[in-house]
Short mmCIF file of N, CA and C in Angstrom, two decimals:
data_model
loop_
_atom_site.label_atom_id
_atom_site.label_comp_id
_atom_site.label_asym_id
_atom_site.label_seq_id
_atom_site.Cartn_x
_atom_site.Cartn_y
_atom_site.Cartn_z
N MET A 166 138.88 27.14 -135.00
CA MET A 166 137.55 26.69 -135.42
C MET A 166 137.70 25.65 -136.53
N ILE A 167 136.81 24.71 -136.55
CA ILE A 167 136.82 23.63 -137.51
C ILE A 167 136.23 24.11 -138.83
N ASN A 168 136.91 23.78 -139.94
CA ASN A 168 136.37 24.19 -141.24
C ASN A 168 135.54 23.07 -141.86
N GLN A 169 134.70 23.44 -142.79
CA GLN A 169 133.78 22.49 -143.42
C GLN A 169 134.51 21.42 -144.22
N GLU A 170 135.69 21.75 -144.76
CA GLU A 170 136.47 20.76 -145.50
C GLU A 170 136.86 19.59 -144.61
N LYS A 171 137.29 19.91 -143.39
CA LYS A 171 137.68 18.85 -142.46
C LYS A 171 136.48 17.96 -142.14
N ILE A 172 135.33 18.56 -141.90
CA ILE A 172 134.13 17.80 -141.59
C ILE A 172 133.71 16.94 -142.79
N SER A 173 133.82 17.49 -143.98
CA SER A 173 133.45 16.74 -145.19
C SER A 173 134.33 15.51 -145.40
N ALA A 174 135.54 15.55 -144.85
CA ALA A 174 136.47 14.43 -145.00
C ALA A 174 136.19 13.29 -144.02
N PHE A 175 135.32 13.52 -143.05
CA PHE A 175 134.99 12.47 -142.09
C PHE A 175 134.26 11.34 -142.81
N PRO A 176 134.50 10.09 -142.42
CA PRO A 176 133.82 8.97 -143.07
C PRO A 176 132.37 8.83 -142.60
N GLU A 177 131.56 8.22 -143.44
CA GLU A 177 130.17 7.93 -143.07
C GLU A 177 130.12 6.53 -142.46
N LYS A 178 130.94 6.32 -141.46
CA LYS A 178 131.05 5.03 -140.79
C LYS A 178 130.88 5.23 -139.30
N PRO A 179 130.62 4.14 -138.57
CA PRO A 179 130.50 4.27 -137.11
C PRO A 179 131.86 4.53 -136.48
N GLY A 180 131.83 5.19 -135.34
CA GLY A 180 133.07 5.45 -134.64
C GLY A 180 132.90 6.40 -133.49
N VAL A 181 134.04 6.86 -133.00
CA VAL A 181 134.09 7.78 -131.87
C VAL A 181 134.81 9.05 -132.32
N TYR A 182 134.31 10.19 -131.88
CA TYR A 182 134.97 11.46 -132.18
C TYR A 182 135.42 12.09 -130.87
N ILE A 183 136.55 12.79 -130.95
CA ILE A 183 137.18 13.40 -129.78
C ILE A 183 137.38 14.88 -130.09
N MET A 184 136.69 15.73 -129.35
CA MET A 184 136.79 17.18 -129.56
C MET A 184 137.80 17.77 -128.59
N LYS A 185 138.63 18.67 -129.12
CA LYS A 185 139.68 19.28 -128.30
C LYS A 185 139.62 20.79 -128.39
N ASN A 186 140.06 21.45 -127.30
CA ASN A 186 140.13 22.91 -127.29
C ASN A 186 141.48 23.36 -127.84
N LYS A 187 141.75 24.66 -127.80
CA LYS A 187 143.00 25.15 -128.40
C LYS A 187 144.25 24.74 -127.63
N LYS A 188 144.10 24.30 -126.39
CA LYS A 188 145.24 23.79 -125.61
C LYS A 188 145.48 22.31 -125.90
N GLY A 189 144.62 21.71 -126.72
CA GLY A 189 144.74 20.29 -127.03
C GLY A 189 144.08 19.40 -126.00
N GLU A 190 143.34 20.01 -125.07
CA GLU A 190 142.66 19.25 -124.03
C GLU A 190 141.34 18.69 -124.58
N ILE A 191 141.03 17.48 -124.21
CA ILE A 191 139.78 16.85 -124.64
C ILE A 191 138.62 17.50 -123.89
N ILE A 192 137.65 18.00 -124.66
CA ILE A 192 136.48 18.61 -124.04
C ILE A 192 135.22 17.77 -124.23
N TYR A 193 135.27 16.81 -125.17
CA TYR A 193 134.11 15.96 -125.37
C TYR A 193 134.50 14.71 -126.14
N VAL A 194 133.92 13.59 -125.75
CA VAL A 194 134.06 12.33 -126.47
C VAL A 194 132.66 11.85 -126.79
N GLY A 195 132.40 11.50 -128.04
CA GLY A 195 131.08 11.02 -128.41
C GLY A 195 131.17 9.89 -129.42
N LYS A 196 130.06 9.19 -129.62
CA LYS A 196 130.00 8.10 -130.59
C LYS A 196 129.01 8.46 -131.68
N ALA A 197 129.14 7.78 -132.81
CA ALA A 197 128.24 8.07 -133.92
C ALA A 197 128.06 6.85 -134.80
N ILE A 198 126.89 6.72 -135.38
CA ILE A 198 126.65 5.70 -136.39
C ILE A 198 127.31 6.16 -137.70
N SER A 199 127.21 7.47 -137.98
CA SER A 199 127.88 8.09 -139.12
C SER A 199 128.68 9.27 -138.58
N LEU A 200 129.99 9.13 -138.55
CA LEU A 200 130.83 10.19 -138.00
C LEU A 200 130.59 11.52 -138.72
N LYS A 201 130.53 11.48 -140.05
CA LYS A 201 130.34 12.72 -140.82
C LYS A 201 129.05 13.43 -140.43
N ASN A 202 127.94 12.68 -140.40
CA ASN A 202 126.65 13.31 -140.09
C ASN A 202 126.59 13.83 -138.66
N ARG A 203 127.13 13.07 -137.72
CA ARG A 203 127.07 13.50 -136.32
C ARG A 203 127.90 14.74 -136.08
N VAL A 204 129.12 14.74 -136.57
CA VAL A 204 129.99 15.90 -136.35
C VAL A 204 129.43 17.13 -137.08
N ARG A 205 128.92 16.93 -138.27
CA ARG A 205 128.34 18.05 -139.02
C ARG A 205 127.18 18.69 -138.25
N SER A 206 126.43 17.88 -137.51
CA SER A 206 125.27 18.40 -136.77
C SER A 206 125.67 19.43 -135.71
N TYR A 207 126.88 19.33 -135.19
CA TYR A 207 127.34 20.30 -134.20
C TYR A 207 127.55 21.69 -134.80
N PHE A 208 127.81 21.74 -136.10
CA PHE A 208 128.18 23.00 -136.73
C PHE A 208 127.06 23.57 -137.59
N GLN A 209 125.83 23.12 -137.36
CA GLN A 209 124.66 23.69 -138.00
C GLN A 209 124.26 24.96 -137.25
N SER A 210 123.13 25.50 -137.55
CA SER A 210 122.66 26.74 -136.92
C SER A 210 122.60 26.59 -135.39
N PRO A 211 123.25 27.50 -134.65
CA PRO A 211 123.20 27.44 -133.19
C PRO A 211 121.79 27.62 -132.63
N ALA A 212 120.89 28.19 -133.40
CA ALA A 212 119.52 28.40 -132.94
C ALA A 212 118.81 27.06 -132.69
N ASN A 213 119.27 26.01 -133.36
CA ASN A 213 118.65 24.69 -133.22
C ASN A 213 119.32 23.83 -132.15
N GLN A 214 120.28 24.39 -131.42
CA GLN A 214 121.02 23.62 -130.44
C GLN A 214 120.74 24.10 -129.02
N PRO A 215 120.84 23.17 -128.06
CA PRO A 215 120.76 23.62 -126.66
C PRO A 215 121.92 24.56 -126.35
N ALA A 216 121.75 25.43 -125.40
CA ALA A 216 122.77 26.43 -125.07
C ALA A 216 124.11 25.80 -124.71
N ARG A 217 124.09 24.68 -123.97
CA ARG A 217 125.36 24.06 -123.57
C ARG A 217 126.13 23.52 -124.77
N VAL A 218 125.41 23.01 -125.78
CA VAL A 218 126.07 22.51 -126.99
C VAL A 218 126.65 23.67 -127.78
N ALA A 219 125.89 24.73 -127.96
CA ALA A 219 126.38 25.90 -128.68
C ALA A 219 127.62 26.48 -128.00
N SER A 220 127.62 26.50 -126.68
CA SER A 220 128.76 26.99 -125.92
C SER A 220 129.98 26.10 -126.14
N MET A 221 129.79 24.79 -126.07
CA MET A 221 130.90 23.86 -126.26
C MET A 221 131.51 24.00 -127.66
N VAL A 222 130.66 24.14 -128.66
CA VAL A 222 131.13 24.24 -130.04
C VAL A 222 132.07 25.44 -130.20
N SER A 223 131.82 26.51 -129.45
CA SER A 223 132.68 27.70 -129.57
C SER A 223 134.10 27.44 -129.09
N PHE A 224 134.31 26.38 -128.31
CA PHE A 224 135.65 26.05 -127.80
C PHE A 224 136.37 24.99 -128.63
N ILE A 225 135.69 24.38 -129.59
CA ILE A 225 136.30 23.30 -130.37
C ILE A 225 137.32 23.88 -131.35
N GLU A 226 138.54 23.37 -131.26
CA GLU A 226 139.60 23.76 -132.19
C GLU A 226 140.05 22.61 -133.08
N ASP A 227 139.81 21.38 -132.63
CA ASP A 227 140.22 20.22 -133.42
C ASP A 227 139.31 19.05 -133.07
N ILE A 228 139.13 18.17 -134.04
CA ILE A 228 138.35 16.95 -133.82
C ILE A 228 139.11 15.79 -134.44
N GLU A 229 139.28 14.75 -133.65
CA GLU A 229 139.87 13.51 -134.14
C GLU A 229 138.78 12.45 -134.14
N TYR A 230 138.99 11.40 -134.90
CA TYR A 230 138.02 10.32 -134.88
C TYR A 230 138.71 8.97 -134.98
N ILE A 231 138.00 7.95 -134.51
CA ILE A 231 138.45 6.57 -134.61
C ILE A 231 137.28 5.79 -135.20
N VAL A 232 137.50 5.18 -136.35
CA VAL A 232 136.47 4.38 -137.01
C VAL A 232 136.39 3.01 -136.34
N THR A 233 135.17 2.52 -136.15
CA THR A 233 134.96 1.18 -135.60
C THR A 233 134.17 0.35 -136.61
N ASP A 234 134.09 -0.94 -136.35
CA ASP A 234 133.36 -1.83 -137.26
C ASP A 234 131.85 -1.80 -137.05
N SER A 235 131.42 -1.34 -135.87
CA SER A 235 129.98 -1.33 -135.58
C SER A 235 129.65 -0.26 -134.55
N GLU A 236 128.35 -0.02 -134.41
CA GLU A 236 127.87 0.94 -133.41
C GLU A 236 128.18 0.43 -131.99
N ILE A 237 128.10 -0.88 -131.80
CA ILE A 237 128.39 -1.46 -130.48
C ILE A 237 129.85 -1.23 -130.11
N GLU A 238 130.75 -1.44 -131.07
CA GLU A 238 132.17 -1.18 -130.81
C GLU A 238 132.39 0.29 -130.47
N ALA A 239 131.68 1.17 -131.17
CA ALA A 239 131.80 2.61 -130.90
C ALA A 239 131.34 2.93 -129.48
N LEU A 240 130.26 2.31 -129.05
CA LEU A 240 129.74 2.52 -127.70
C LEU A 240 130.75 2.09 -126.64
N ILE A 241 131.35 0.93 -126.84
CA ILE A 241 132.35 0.42 -125.89
C ILE A 241 133.58 1.31 -125.88
N LEU A 242 134.05 1.69 -127.06
CA LEU A 242 135.24 2.55 -127.15
C LEU A 242 134.97 3.91 -126.51
N GLU A 243 133.80 4.48 -126.76
CA GLU A 243 133.44 5.76 -126.16
C GLU A 243 133.50 5.67 -124.64
N CYS A 244 132.90 4.63 -124.10
CA CYS A 244 132.88 4.42 -122.64
C CYS A 244 134.30 4.31 -122.09
N ASN A 245 135.15 3.53 -122.75
CA ASN A 245 136.53 3.36 -122.29
C ASN A 245 137.33 4.66 -122.39
N LEU A 246 137.13 5.41 -123.46
CA LEU A 246 137.85 6.69 -123.60
C LEU A 246 137.41 7.70 -122.54
N ILE A 247 136.12 7.74 -122.25
CA ILE A 247 135.63 8.65 -121.22
C ILE A 247 136.24 8.29 -119.88
N LYS A 248 136.25 7.00 -119.54
CA LYS A 248 136.85 6.57 -118.27
C LYS A 248 138.33 6.91 -118.23
N HIS A 249 139.03 6.69 -119.33
CA HIS A 249 140.47 6.94 -119.38
C HIS A 249 140.82 8.43 -119.23
N HIS A 250 140.03 9.29 -119.85
CA HIS A 250 140.35 10.73 -119.87
C HIS A 250 139.64 11.53 -118.79
N ARG A 251 138.83 10.90 -117.97
CA ARG A 251 138.08 11.62 -116.95
C ARG A 251 139.01 12.22 -115.92
#
């Protein structure tokens, strides 16, 4: 499970985040205007999340991120990473 210290260390910059399960397999790739705020939102109260998101969060063991210069770059990188890892 991801600890709050790790999330707090995420930058408030645009980029892409890559969520992995305990086997190191990628389970989700997403983009964000603020990596810190977006990733933190996954770990708020599960009552405020759709069931599929709450379920996915239970499998997250690690999160990596790649900072980009803009939201557009993040969108393009996200698309390319999804195609590559599909």
